DNA sequence: TTGCTCACG
DNA sequence: ACGTACGTGAGCAAA
């Protein structure tokens, strides 16, 4: 059965535009109307399964209607540029979908549609018209259904003759009479003033048409009679204008409108350009056409891909081809690379993809393959080399010789990439599609490894994509001037990290358990006290229950609300402390409970029974600024600020008796970086003279001598310095210091008066971000800030603060990463047994044998301070002890 | 899963 | 006038 869908292009585009927030891609192109249009198309294709398709657009500024009625559409607001710039995209999109579009100078889309539906009717074919305009209901017939968008674009009301009868009591042809009487303010059609839908319908039910209503004007009473008589011409003209012209001189032959598959490479490319990531994931672009695949796995006629499943008998084939392997992919199940279960590895050559299951990879017979993996001189590309190295290492296999890692490259090219998956990156950079892992393996409870052939196919395809992306991303890194950052910093660092993590850090589990026991006693005591004050028992961990106790039962004054109820965070509780004794108990309980659950119980769960060590997993591709992050366990947030928590550090001990823990941290690295990149003379001078920066700031901001700076002034100055680094706002500073906004604003003004270079930097960097769309660090690390041009104040302000902060935080990250790579080289070069264990953003932790202590106390600060030459000196302070707590 | 809270730099 | 400090991860409660 043939079925034609005709879309009123202008109408649907503007509906979509106003229904969706003003989305834009990273290039700043607005895409909301395009996106809405696309989702509507996909829905129509799926639900209606049309055999033919057409989108009609208005063309030209003057249509024949204007000749008769110059005011036509006069009241309509001008199309906003954010919408008109999307029309070319929509038209491009239609081509990519393989959908014909049509427009004709001097005619509106309505008329084209009217003409087409008329001919379809005559030929006895079915048409569905999709529009946002109810005027089109006049086209409805037994053959023609009109779908009108309702509230946004996702929902439509479908009208056939019966529906129009039910809703209006009219036949479709009477819709124009309805318009003639009631008019349409959006098109500036007057109708009869004072006649709305209700009156118009009443009149039509009685008289049937505009003409008949006018003829019978004399039968009417009072006001109505007057109105109809006075505006008879207006009504006649309005009806005429509302009537869709169905005789447009055009080809009404359907055969050119045939619609078949749409999942073409062109459409995939279009989606990538528009950054419609979810749609790229949802649709199956791997085959040449066909319907959207719900299976997700590769299906249909895919590209040529020879896949060989390797077993003990044929492994020599792969071994013989190893010199041709350019890329490999190691697959493992589990988020934590240290515990993930190895599935297998795929090896890509131009001739074939080889898949080696874990059992074969680790068994006797694969020695030559493992030797190749460990061969530094055998170059290979990977996706997430860091993870692969860890997974293989835990399976007794060494990985070396990785010369390019696609994931790391994709991260540098856009560190805020929301789907840093091979599938997502392949789509983004125009490599052939590969199904997302969830589509092959399922996720959550539905996770299941399919049969080996399917795994082989998927992993071989991944290895293929890695080798393709290798080529294109190398070039992109060069274009972005990030070659050095990549090859000399990030790529070597990934190996350094893997080494650190594999070594792990020893935990004194007995000491930790004892700490837990002591906490348990205190927690019990504190709970009892809280229940006594509350007069009831409840779950203190539940913000909901706690809120009810504090603000309903005890009637304490509500300070702040969250979107789900009362806020009970520490800031609120501090304010409530004077009102009721229970509050202090709750604060204490929170502190103890955090230590117990996160740092005692949580840490104990991560300790390996066999070695008594924890092996954190540093993530190199998470933070937008270039920092590392740490998981399983997170060793970058071990307590230090409060003494009770700081004791946790006592359980981190050297792995060998007699050794020490040595810690070195950069002093004020971010403010030193700021001094360098802003070039502020005053700030540079402060660091060159190695002054206490907060005291110096206090002296300048408050205009006092060093001897006059009291603790409070220094505290304020410190907060101002933090604020500067974060991208200052008076509100933020006022919150932090609990002062008025006005006072905060004065502080900031004073600061900028004496650090004028800093003010200049802040102004310049925001301007630069607006101009080029991104900011960079000293080592050319990049972060895009598309929202810097947003009209929404919040979004824009956030982007502006980020523009100020990212070069500072990011450059500090660059520097310590450099220090890590250099430190690793230095330890090897000097043949030291000392080991680098941890990085905590501005500090490095080592374990050191006694005979190397003096050397390390000298070398570590030397390397850290010399990692990168700035206009101000870098300073690293070092200390050591028998555990992390003592190394302060 | 999402939201809240809190640990760190 | 708008409502926020920048960057992370983990545990718990409540859907």
Short mmCIF file of N, CA and C in Angstrom, two decimals, chain A residues 310-316 318-319 342-345 347 356-371 373 392 394-398:
data_model
loop_
_atom_site.label_atom_id
_atom_site.label_comp_id
_atom_site.label_asym_id
_atom_site.label_seq_id
_atom_site.Cartn_x
_atom_site.Cartn_y
_atom_site.Cartn_z
N UNK A 310 40.88 -16.96 16.82
CA UNK A 310 42.15 -17.66 17.04
C UNK A 310 42.00 -18.71 18.15
N UNK A 311 42.49 -19.93 17.89
CA UNK A 311 42.55 -20.95 18.94
C UNK A 311 43.95 -21.56 18.96
N UNK A 312 44.13 -22.54 19.81
CA UNK A 312 45.47 -23.11 19.99
C UNK A 312 46.02 -23.67 18.69
N UNK A 313 45.13 -24.13 17.81
CA UNK A 313 45.59 -24.78 16.58
C UNK A 313 46.04 -23.79 15.51
N UNK A 314 45.36 -22.66 15.40
CA UNK A 314 45.69 -21.76 14.29
C UNK A 314 46.42 -20.50 14.74
N UNK A 315 46.88 -20.46 15.98
CA UNK A 315 47.50 -19.23 16.49
C UNK A 315 48.75 -18.86 15.69
N UNK A 316 49.36 -19.85 15.05
CA UNK A 316 50.58 -19.56 14.26
C UNK A 316 50.27 -18.60 13.10
N UNK A 318 48.29 -16.01 13.22
CA UNK A 318 48.39 -14.66 13.78
C UNK A 318 49.85 -14.32 14.08
N UNK A 319 50.55 -15.26 14.65
CA UNK A 319 51.95 -15.02 15.01
C UNK A 319 52.76 -14.66 13.76
N UNK A 342 39.46 -10.24 32.04
CA UNK A 342 39.91 -10.22 30.66
C UNK A 342 38.99 -11.06 29.78
N UNK A 343 38.50 -10.48 28.70
CA UNK A 343 37.67 -11.22 27.75
C UNK A 343 38.54 -11.76 26.62
N UNK A 344 39.39 -10.90 26.10
CA UNK A 344 40.25 -11.31 25.00
C UNK A 344 40.81 -10.07 24.33
N UNK A 345 41.51 -10.30 23.23
CA UNK A 345 42.09 -9.17 22.51
C UNK A 345 41.91 -9.37 21.02
N UNK A 347 43.25 -8.15 17.13
CA UNK A 347 44.42 -7.59 16.46
C UNK A 347 44.05 -7.25 15.03
N UNK A 356 41.54 -13.13 19.82
CA UNK A 356 42.15 -14.14 20.69
C UNK A 356 41.45 -14.11 22.04
N UNK A 357 40.66 -15.14 22.36
CA UNK A 357 39.98 -15.17 23.65
C UNK A 357 41.01 -15.25 24.79
N UNK A 358 40.59 -14.81 25.98
CA UNK A 358 41.49 -14.75 27.13
C UNK A 358 42.19 -16.08 27.37
N UNK A 359 41.42 -17.16 27.27
CA UNK A 359 41.99 -18.47 27.57
C UNK A 359 43.17 -18.79 26.65
N UNK A 360 43.05 -18.40 25.38
CA UNK A 360 44.13 -18.66 24.42
C UNK A 360 45.30 -17.71 24.66
N UNK A 361 44.93 -16.47 24.97
CA UNK A 361 45.94 -15.42 25.15
C UNK A 361 46.88 -15.72 26.32
N UNK A 362 46.35 -16.36 27.35
CA UNK A 362 47.14 -16.59 28.56
C UNK A 362 47.75 -17.99 28.62
N UNK A 363 47.38 -18.82 27.65
CA UNK A 363 47.79 -20.23 27.73
C UNK A 363 49.14 -20.47 27.07
N UNK A 364 49.77 -21.61 27.35
CA UNK A 364 50.97 -22.00 26.62
C UNK A 364 50.64 -22.07 25.13
N UNK A 365 51.55 -21.69 24.32
CA UNK A 365 51.29 -21.67 22.88
C UNK A 365 51.22 -20.26 22.36
N UNK A 366 50.94 -19.30 23.30
CA UNK A 366 50.81 -17.90 22.88
C UNK A 366 52.04 -17.09 23.28
N UNK A 367 53.14 -17.78 23.58
CA UNK A 367 54.34 -17.08 24.05
C UNK A 367 54.80 -16.02 23.06
N UNK A 368 54.79 -16.38 21.79
CA UNK A 368 55.27 -15.43 20.78
C UNK A 368 54.38 -14.19 20.71
N UNK A 369 53.07 -14.43 20.88
CA UNK A 369 52.12 -13.32 20.87
C UNK A 369 52.37 -12.40 22.07
N UNK A 370 52.59 -13.01 23.21
CA UNK A 370 52.84 -12.21 24.43
C UNK A 370 54.16 -11.47 24.33
N UNK A 371 55.12 -12.12 23.69
CA UNK A 371 56.41 -11.44 23.51
C UNK A 371 56.24 -10.21 22.62
N UNK A 373 53.49 -8.46 22.35
CA UNK A 373 52.80 -7.44 23.17
C UNK A 373 53.79 -6.70 24.06
N UNK A 392 46.01 -6.53 31.31
CA UNK A 392 46.97 -7.55 30.89
C UNK A 392 47.95 -7.87 32.00
N UNK A 394 47.54 -7.80 35.19
CA UNK A 394 46.94 -8.69 36.19
C UNK A 394 46.76 -10.10 35.66
N UNK A 395 46.91 -10.26 34.35
CA UNK A 395 46.86 -11.60 33.75
C UNK A 395 48.25 -12.07 33.36
N UNK A 396 49.25 -11.41 33.92
CA UNK A 396 50.62 -11.86 33.71
C UNK A 396 51.21 -11.49 32.36
N UNK A 397 50.58 -10.54 31.67
CA UNK A 397 51.07 -10.17 30.34
C UNK A 397 51.53 -8.72 30.35
N UNK A 398 52.67 -8.47 29.74
CA UNK A 398 53.18 -7.11 29.66
C UNK A 398 52.75 -6.46 28.36
#
